[in-house]
Tab-separated table of C-alpha atoms in Angstrom:
chain	number	residue	atom	x	y	z
A	3	THR	CA	92.840	59.543	69.472
A	4	ALA	CA	94.552	59.358	72.858
A	5	ALA	CA	97.992	59.735	71.248
A	6	VAL	CA	96.960	62.770	69.195
A	7	ALA	CA	95.288	64.464	72.171
A	8	GLY	CA	98.362	63.832	74.297
A	9	GLU	CA	100.508	65.831	71.871
A	10	PHE	CA	98.611	69.015	72.780
A	11	GLY	CA	99.209	68.821	76.526
A	12	LEU	CA	95.624	67.816	77.300
A	13	ARG	CA	94.635	65.575	80.163
A	14	VAL	CA	93.751	62.263	78.495
A	15	ILE	CA	91.776	59.579	80.353
A	16	THR	CA	91.856	56.060	78.941
A	17	THR	CA	89.378	53.463	80.234
A	18	PRO	CA	88.265	49.961	79.210
A	19	HIS	CA	85.356	49.987	76.788
A	20	ARG	CA	82.269	49.899	78.989
A	21	GLY	CA	79.916	51.857	76.787
A	22	LEU	CA	79.125	55.443	75.914
A	23	SER	CA	77.359	56.411	79.153
A	24	HIS	CA	80.164	55.061	81.333
A	25	ALA	CA	82.722	57.093	79.390
A	26	ARG	CA	80.628	60.253	79.745
A	27	ASN	CA	80.314	59.676	83.490
A	28	VAL	CA	84.089	59.308	83.773
A	29	GLY	CA	84.457	62.688	82.091
A	30	LEU	CA	81.780	64.193	84.336
A	31	HIS	CA	83.509	63.150	87.568
A	32	ALA	CA	86.965	64.101	86.290
A	33	ALA	CA	85.878	67.583	85.199
A	34	THR	CA	86.710	70.531	87.441
A	35	GLY	CA	84.781	73.262	85.632
A	36	SER	CA	81.219	74.353	86.278
A	37	VAL	CA	80.030	73.352	82.782
A	38	VAL	CA	80.596	69.954	81.148
A	39	ALA	CA	80.332	69.878	77.338
A	40	TYR	CA	80.004	66.708	75.270
A	41	LEU	CA	80.877	65.781	71.682
A	42	ASP	CA	80.849	62.531	69.732
A	43	ASP	CA	83.994	61.087	68.177
A	44	ASP	CA	82.589	61.797	64.700
A	45	ALA	CA	81.797	65.460	65.457
A	46	ARG	CA	84.066	68.498	65.078
A	47	PRO	CA	83.146	71.735	66.881
A	48	ASP	CA	83.077	75.176	65.355
A	49	PRO	CA	85.947	77.305	66.765
A	50	HIS	CA	83.424	79.463	68.662
A	51	TRP	CA	81.353	76.504	69.934
A	52	LEU	CA	82.228	76.921	73.622
A	53	LEU	CA	81.898	80.704	73.418
A	54	TYR	CA	78.266	80.489	72.332
A	55	LEU	CA	77.473	77.730	74.838
A	56	GLY	CA	78.941	79.809	77.656
A	57	ALA	CA	77.050	82.922	76.582
A	58	ALA	CA	73.802	80.908	76.492
A	59	PHE	CA	74.389	79.578	80.016
A	60	LEU	CA	75.123	83.062	81.393
A	61	SER	CA	72.016	84.587	79.808
A	62	SER	CA	69.459	81.877	80.690
A	63	PRO	CA	68.371	79.715	83.640
A	64	HIS	CA	68.703	76.446	81.675
A	65	ALA	CA	70.575	73.516	83.212
A	66	GLY	CA	71.539	72.099	79.826
A	67	ILE	CA	72.122	73.709	76.433
A	68	GLY	CA	72.853	72.288	72.991
A	69	GLY	CA	73.068	73.428	69.424
A	70	PRO	CA	72.681	72.193	65.861
A	71	ASN	CA	74.810	69.504	64.270
A	72	ILE	CA	75.378	69.862	60.539
A	73	PRO	CA	76.811	67.249	58.145
A	74	PRO	CA	79.983	68.419	56.360
A	75	PRO	CA	79.316	69.079	52.650
A	76	HIS	CA	82.126	66.939	51.186
A	77	ASP	CA	81.842	63.574	52.953
A	78	GLY	CA	80.931	61.670	49.798
A	79	PRO	CA	77.711	60.677	48.008
A	80	ILE	CA	76.647	57.933	50.448
A	81	ALA	CA	77.101	60.160	53.500
A	82	ASP	CA	75.149	62.860	51.650
A	83	CYS	CA	72.269	60.437	51.108
A	84	VAL	CA	72.433	59.260	54.737
A	85	ALA	CA	72.214	62.909	55.847
A	86	ASN	CA	68.886	63.103	53.976
A	87	ALA	CA	67.624	59.822	55.443
A	88	PRO	CA	65.666	59.503	58.706
A	89	GLY	CA	67.157	58.497	62.038
A	90	GLY	CA	69.897	61.124	62.332
A	91	PRO	CA	70.697	63.096	65.491
A	92	VAL	CA	68.119	65.874	65.729
A	93	HIS	CA	67.111	68.415	68.340
A	94	VAL	CA	63.523	68.870	69.526
A	95	LEU	CA	62.477	72.415	70.406
A	96	LEU	CA	59.532	73.629	72.467
A	97	THR	CA	60.301	77.239	71.533
A	98	ASP	CA	63.105	79.005	69.685
A	99	ARG	CA	65.226	78.909	72.853
A	100	GLU	CA	63.866	76.023	74.967
A	101	ALA	CA	64.538	72.417	74.000
A	102	GLU	CA	62.851	69.141	74.844
A	103	HIS	CA	65.727	66.984	73.605
A	104	LEU	CA	69.408	67.615	72.877
A	105	PRO	CA	71.388	65.068	70.817
A	106	GLY	CA	74.510	63.707	72.474
A	107	CYS	CA	76.849	64.959	69.760
A	108	ASN	CA	76.299	68.566	70.903
A	109	MET	CA	75.176	69.116	74.481
A	110	ALA	CA	76.454	70.766	77.649
A	111	PHE	CA	75.216	70.889	81.257
A	112	TRP	CA	75.837	72.722	84.474
A	113	ARG	CA	77.911	70.147	86.322
A	114	PRO	CA	75.978	70.359	89.656
A	115	ALA	CA	72.670	69.765	87.848
A	116	LEU	CA	74.016	66.773	85.940
A	117	VAL	CA	75.449	65.306	89.145
A	118	ALA	CA	72.119	65.917	90.907
A	119	VAL	CA	70.245	63.656	88.470
A	120	GLY	CA	72.881	60.933	88.715
A	121	GLY	CA	74.731	61.515	85.456
A	122	PHE	CA	74.211	59.113	82.563
A	123	ASP	CA	72.633	55.676	82.912
A	124	PRO	CA	75.360	53.087	82.087
A	125	GLN	CA	72.866	50.608	80.654
A	126	PHE	CA	72.787	52.740	77.488
A	127	ARG	CA	76.054	51.568	75.941
A	128	VAL	CA	75.560	52.824	72.361
A	129	ALA	CA	72.637	55.258	72.192
A	130	GLY	CA	69.628	56.531	74.125
A	131	ASP	CA	71.621	58.025	76.998
A	132	ASP	CA	71.004	61.570	75.766
A	133	VAL	CA	67.232	61.016	75.611
A	134	ASP	CA	67.226	59.488	79.088
A	135	VAL	CA	69.270	62.261	80.701
A	136	CYS	CA	67.103	64.958	79.065
A	137	TRP	CA	63.960	63.317	80.445
A	138	ARG	CA	65.483	63.006	83.916
A	139	MET	CA	66.607	66.623	83.819
A	140	GLN	CA	63.081	67.793	83.027
A	141	GLN	CA	61.578	65.386	85.561
A	142	ALA	CA	63.786	66.976	88.234
A	143	GLY	CA	62.460	70.437	87.358
A	144	PHE	CA	65.341	71.662	85.182
A	145	THR	CA	64.924	73.127	81.708
A	146	LEU	CA	66.995	72.699	78.560
A	147	GLY	CA	68.012	75.454	76.184
A	148	PHE	CA	69.124	75.792	72.570
A	149	SER	CA	71.795	78.029	71.081
A	150	PRO	CA	71.561	78.073	67.258
A	151	ALA	CA	75.106	79.444	66.959
A	152	ALA	CA	76.749	76.681	69.057
A	153	MET	CA	77.275	74.508	66.000
A	154	VAL	CA	79.285	71.333	65.403
A	155	TRP	CA	80.062	69.488	62.172
A	156	HIS	CA	78.789	65.933	62.525
A	157	HIS	CA	79.835	63.276	60.016
A	158	ARG	CA	77.150	60.829	58.882
A	159	ARG	CA	77.701	57.141	58.137
A	160	ASP	CA	79.504	56.622	54.823
A	161	SER	CA	78.174	53.133	53.995
A	162	VAL	CA	74.766	51.501	53.925
A	163	ARG	CA	75.981	48.698	56.207
A	164	ALA	CA	77.187	51.181	58.851
A	165	TYR	CA	73.867	53.028	58.601
A	166	TRP	CA	71.988	49.741	59.121
A	167	ARG	CA	74.046	48.916	62.243
A	168	GLN	CA	73.498	52.415	63.621
A	169	GLN	CA	69.718	52.297	63.193
A	170	ARG	CA	69.528	48.790	64.625
A	171	GLY	CA	71.397	50.074	67.689
A	172	TYR	CA	68.915	52.929	67.942
A	173	GLY	CA	66.109	50.368	67.937
A	174	LYS	CA	67.746	48.598	70.878
A	175	ALA	CA	68.071	51.928	72.680
A	176	GLU	CA	64.344	52.575	72.139
A	177	ALA	CA	63.559	49.223	73.748
A	178	LEU	CA	65.702	50.102	76.775
A	179	LEU	CA	64.080	53.521	77.031
A	180	GLU	CA	60.571	52.043	76.877
A	181	ARG	CA	61.454	49.626	79.650
A	182	LYS	CA	62.611	52.501	81.843
A	183	TRP	CA	59.991	55.059	80.775
A	184	PRO	CA	56.857	53.018	79.889
A	185	GLN	CA	54.586	55.998	80.563
A	186	LYS	CA	56.144	57.889	77.651
A	187	TYR	CA	55.374	55.206	75.051
A	188	THR	CA	52.155	54.187	73.335
A	189	ALA	CA	50.849	50.639	73.045
A	190	LEU	CA	52.572	50.296	69.655
A	191	GLY	CA	55.876	51.408	71.143
A	192	HIS	CA	56.105	54.990	69.884
A	193	HIS	CA	57.062	58.133	71.754
A	194	SER	CA	55.624	61.397	70.511
A	195	TRP	CA	57.527	64.588	71.253
A	196	ALA	CA	55.712	67.633	72.602
A	197	GLY	CA	58.050	69.936	70.669
A	198	ARG	CA	58.981	70.218	67.029
A	199	ILE	CA	61.725	68.074	65.506
A	200	TYR	CA	64.382	69.917	63.509
A	201	GLY	CA	66.860	68.322	61.129
A	202	LYS	CA	67.392	66.870	57.699
A	203	GLY	CA	66.000	63.527	56.597
A	204	MET	CA	62.474	64.015	57.878
A	205	THR	CA	60.168	61.416	56.370
A	206	ARG	CA	57.106	62.990	54.810
A	207	ALA	CA	53.663	61.556	55.395
A	208	LEU	CA	51.445	60.835	52.421
A	209	GLY	CA	48.541	63.120	51.682
A	210	TRP	CA	47.922	66.745	50.791
A	211	HIS	CA	49.395	69.258	53.220
A	212	TRP	CA	48.579	72.920	53.064
A	213	SER	CA	49.912	75.853	55.021
A	214	ARG	CA	48.430	79.155	56.139
A	215	VAL	CA	50.355	82.370	56.459
A	216	TYR	CA	48.971	84.915	58.929
A	217	HIS	CA	49.977	88.532	58.419
A	218	GLY	CA	48.297	89.941	61.555
A	219	VAL	CA	45.393	92.407	61.787
A	220	TRP	CA	45.277	94.494	58.599
A	221	GLY	CA	48.608	92.952	57.595
A	222	MET	CA	50.456	94.876	60.316
A	223	ALA	CA	52.126	91.915	62.100
A	224	PRO	CA	55.911	92.408	62.422
A	225	PHE	CA	56.560	88.726	61.714
A	226	GLN	CA	54.693	86.094	59.718
A	227	LEU	CA	53.988	82.773	61.364
A	228	LEU	CA	53.694	79.636	59.248
A	229	TYR	CA	51.350	76.933	60.485
A	230	GLN	CA	51.406	73.455	58.977
A	231	ARG	CA	48.530	71.078	59.448
A	232	GLN	CA	49.449	67.802	61.123
A	233	PRO	CA	49.382	64.719	58.829
A	234	ASN	CA	46.478	62.378	59.337
A	235	MET	CA	46.810	58.880	60.796
A	236	ALA	CA	46.398	57.069	57.477
A	237	GLY	CA	49.139	59.096	55.814
A	238	SER	CA	51.522	58.471	58.712
A	239	LEU	CA	51.191	54.674	58.824
A	240	PRO	CA	54.016	53.935	56.324
A	241	LEU	CA	56.382	55.936	58.552
A	242	MET	CA	56.121	53.480	61.448
A	243	PRO	CA	58.435	50.479	61.836
A	244	GLU	CA	55.434	48.331	62.770
A	245	TRP	CA	54.013	49.051	59.312
A	246	TYR	CA	56.502	46.511	57.961
A	247	LEU	CA	55.058	43.874	60.289
A	248	LEU	CA	51.715	44.498	58.592
A	249	VAL	CA	53.351	44.176	55.165
A	250	LEU	CA	54.939	40.846	56.172
A	251	THR	CA	51.590	39.617	57.515
A	252	LEU	CA	49.869	40.506	54.235
A	253	ALA	CA	52.656	38.790	52.283
A	254	ALA	CA	52.252	35.607	54.333
A	255	ALA	CA	48.477	35.706	53.864
A	256	ALA	CA	48.919	36.219	50.127
A	257	VAL	CA	51.181	33.164	49.873
A	258	LEU	CA	48.715	31.081	51.871
A	259	GLY	CA	46.035	32.279	49.454
A	260	LEU	CA	47.590	29.982	46.872
A	261	LEU	CA	46.430	27.112	49.081
A	262	TRP	CA	43.179	28.615	50.395
A	263	GLN	CA	41.384	30.905	47.967
A	264	PRO	CA	39.604	33.226	50.455
A	265	LEU	CA	43.040	34.605	51.421
A	266	LEU	CA	43.654	35.777	47.856
A	267	VAL	CA	42.067	39.058	48.913
A	268	ALA	CA	45.406	39.804	50.588
A	269	TRP	CA	47.102	40.294	47.191
A	270	PRO	CA	45.537	43.678	46.345
A	271	LEU	CA	46.033	44.817	49.943
A	272	LEU	CA	49.682	43.781	49.748
A	273	ALA	CA	50.134	45.670	46.475
A	274	LEU	CA	48.535	48.761	48.027
A	275	ALA	CA	50.790	48.564	51.111
A	276	ILE	CA	53.967	48.137	49.062
A	277	GLY	CA	52.916	50.960	46.747
A	278	ALA	CA	52.265	53.314	49.659
A	279	THR	CA	55.661	52.460	51.158
A	280	ALA	CA	57.498	53.075	47.883
A	281	LEU	CA	55.576	56.294	47.210
A	282	GLN	CA	56.285	57.655	50.690
A	283	ALA	CA	60.007	56.906	50.312
A	284	ALA	CA	60.137	58.509	46.863
A	285	VAL	CA	58.332	61.673	48.001
A	286	SER	CA	60.649	61.995	51.015
A	287	ALA	CA	63.767	61.523	48.865
A	288	LEU	CA	62.649	64.138	46.349
A	289	HIS	CA	62.388	66.695	49.172
A	290	GLY	CA	65.988	66.091	50.239
A	291	THR	CA	68.553	68.912	50.224
A	292	PHE	CA	71.861	67.511	48.996
A	293	ALA	CA	75.227	69.194	49.411
A	294	VAL	CA	76.522	67.984	46.047
A	295	LEU	CA	74.374	66.523	43.274
A	296	PRO	CA	75.946	64.753	40.272
A	297	ALA	CA	75.821	66.649	37.002
A	298	SER	CA	74.386	63.760	34.976
A	299	ARG	CA	70.756	62.660	35.131
A	300	ILE	CA	71.773	59.080	35.826
A	301	GLY	CA	73.936	60.220	38.746
A	302	ARG	CA	71.132	62.311	40.223
A	303	ALA	CA	68.695	59.420	39.778
A	304	ARG	CA	71.063	57.141	41.699
A	305	HIS	CA	71.338	59.756	44.432
A	306	TYR	CA	67.575	59.987	44.864
A	307	ALA	CA	67.112	56.214	44.530
A	308	LEU	CA	69.632	55.503	47.301
A	309	THR	CA	67.995	58.084	49.555
A	310	ALA	CA	64.575	56.521	48.924
A	311	TRP	CA	66.008	53.085	49.703
A	312	LEU	CA	67.404	54.403	53.003
A	313	HIS	CA	63.938	55.704	53.894
A	314	ILE	CA	62.704	52.110	53.544
A	315	LEU	CA	65.728	50.543	55.228
A	316	GLN	CA	65.688	52.734	58.337
A	317	PRO	CA	62.352	51.583	59.827
A	318	CYS	CA	63.297	47.969	59.044
A	319	ALA	CA	66.529	48.347	61.015
A	320	ARG	CA	64.730	50.078	63.887
A	321	LEU	CA	62.101	47.325	63.900
A	322	ARG	CA	64.743	44.607	64.081
A	323	GLY	CA	66.462	46.320	66.993
A	324	ARG	CA	63.164	46.810	68.800
A	325	LEU	CA	61.923	43.252	68.337
A	326	ALA	CA	65.261	41.737	69.362
A	327	HIS	CA	65.089	43.516	72.713
A	328	GLY	CA	61.422	43.189	73.607
A	329	LEU	CA	59.800	46.349	72.246
A	330	THR	CA	56.912	44.682	70.394
A	331	PRO	CA	53.259	45.679	69.878
A	332	TRP	CA	52.260	42.512	71.745
A	333	ARG	CA	54.496	43.131	74.785
A	334	ARG	CA	52.961	43.111	78.244
A	335	ARG	CA	52.473	46.644	79.517
A	336	VAL	CA	52.502	47.508	83.179
A	337	ASP	CA	49.457	49.765	82.939
A	338	GLU	CA	47.329	47.481	80.818
A	339	GLY	CA	43.700	47.056	81.800
A	340	LEU	CA	40.145	47.684	80.637
A	341	ALA	CA	39.240	51.323	80.089
A	342	LEU	CA	35.643	51.954	79.100
A	343	PRO	CA	34.739	55.082	77.095
A	344	ARG	CA	32.177	56.362	79.594
A	345	PRO	CA	32.055	59.260	82.055
A	346	ARG	CA	32.896	58.495	85.675
A	347	ARG	CA	31.919	60.421	88.788
A	348	HIS	CA	33.638	60.343	92.168
A	349	ARG	CA	32.480	61.985	95.394
A	350	LEU	CA	34.945	63.029	98.088
A	351	TRP	CA	33.931	64.312	101.527
A	352	ASP	CA	36.263	66.204	103.840
A	353	GLU	CA	35.442	67.879	107.142
A	354	ALA	CA	38.213	70.476	106.707
A	355	TRP	CA	37.921	73.044	103.899
A	356	ARG	CA	40.676	73.013	101.308
A	357	GLY	CA	41.190	75.031	98.184
A	358	ILE	CA	40.781	73.450	94.761
A	359	ASP	CA	44.532	73.420	94.090
A	360	GLU	CA	45.309	71.815	97.430
A	361	ARG	CA	42.571	69.209	96.913
A	362	LEU	CA	43.981	68.309	93.499
A	363	ARG	CA	47.491	67.996	94.883
A	364	ARG	CA	46.287	65.648	97.600
């Protein structure tokens, strides 16, 4: 890469391999422009990428702006299936123009704002640095924007083994993020976004989902808004990596049932859990949008079967990465303690009058 870039008269900086965040910080401090834009080595920008990013910065107060990343249509059947599997780089939007998260393969920042928050955290060597810097940006009072036209082509992994290694690395990154941002994670180790996640490969929860279309008063609304009901907790369980811990526990109990008969009740529960997992993966794969589908039925069946298998493999890889680096449901949390479900009353007395807002701030 350095040799090719050098042929075009570009300034090329070569450093020892110290991780992704370190390399991005080197670029940040070497840059002389007011905006620093980032790509991944497996992403290729649209020719007008910087034009749309610059226009978005000039027309908004956002400190950081990103855009969509789209898999190229002719990367091969495995990459096509991976593009329809979960765990890919996705953006999270609060509105059509304001983002909660920007993936690292397509993001740009005002340089002074990025320097003000300290750049990227070097402990994130493979992944997670983009999530961390977005959270720190918002914690510092900055906002993030989204430009749908600032597009890059982003290649997906072209082998199952590479996809497994990628997702396992993401699991490690989640463990590092939870250690740094424990307040953003639940007891099970999950972070829920406030915005809406956009991208291919979304795993679908089990259960019936209906939508409502509102046309406005007397059907006079200029635009129709589509509202989708959130999936219930039971239908979302097979989507969680910790679900596979439950499956392993049921499998162990079922085997022990051969020695102690009361544990034989675990067999039907195990069959139900495995069936729900397989059904969820199959439903998600059938909703995939593939760039190229084989002409034969057998070829299409293999395409869907591989995609369903990736839906099962991805949470397993994430779980392995999480467990190996301390993100477990039984980990010790800093804020743990007894919280009773009862109302509590506190009385505060102050000789000087203060407004409600001031009292709450104090």
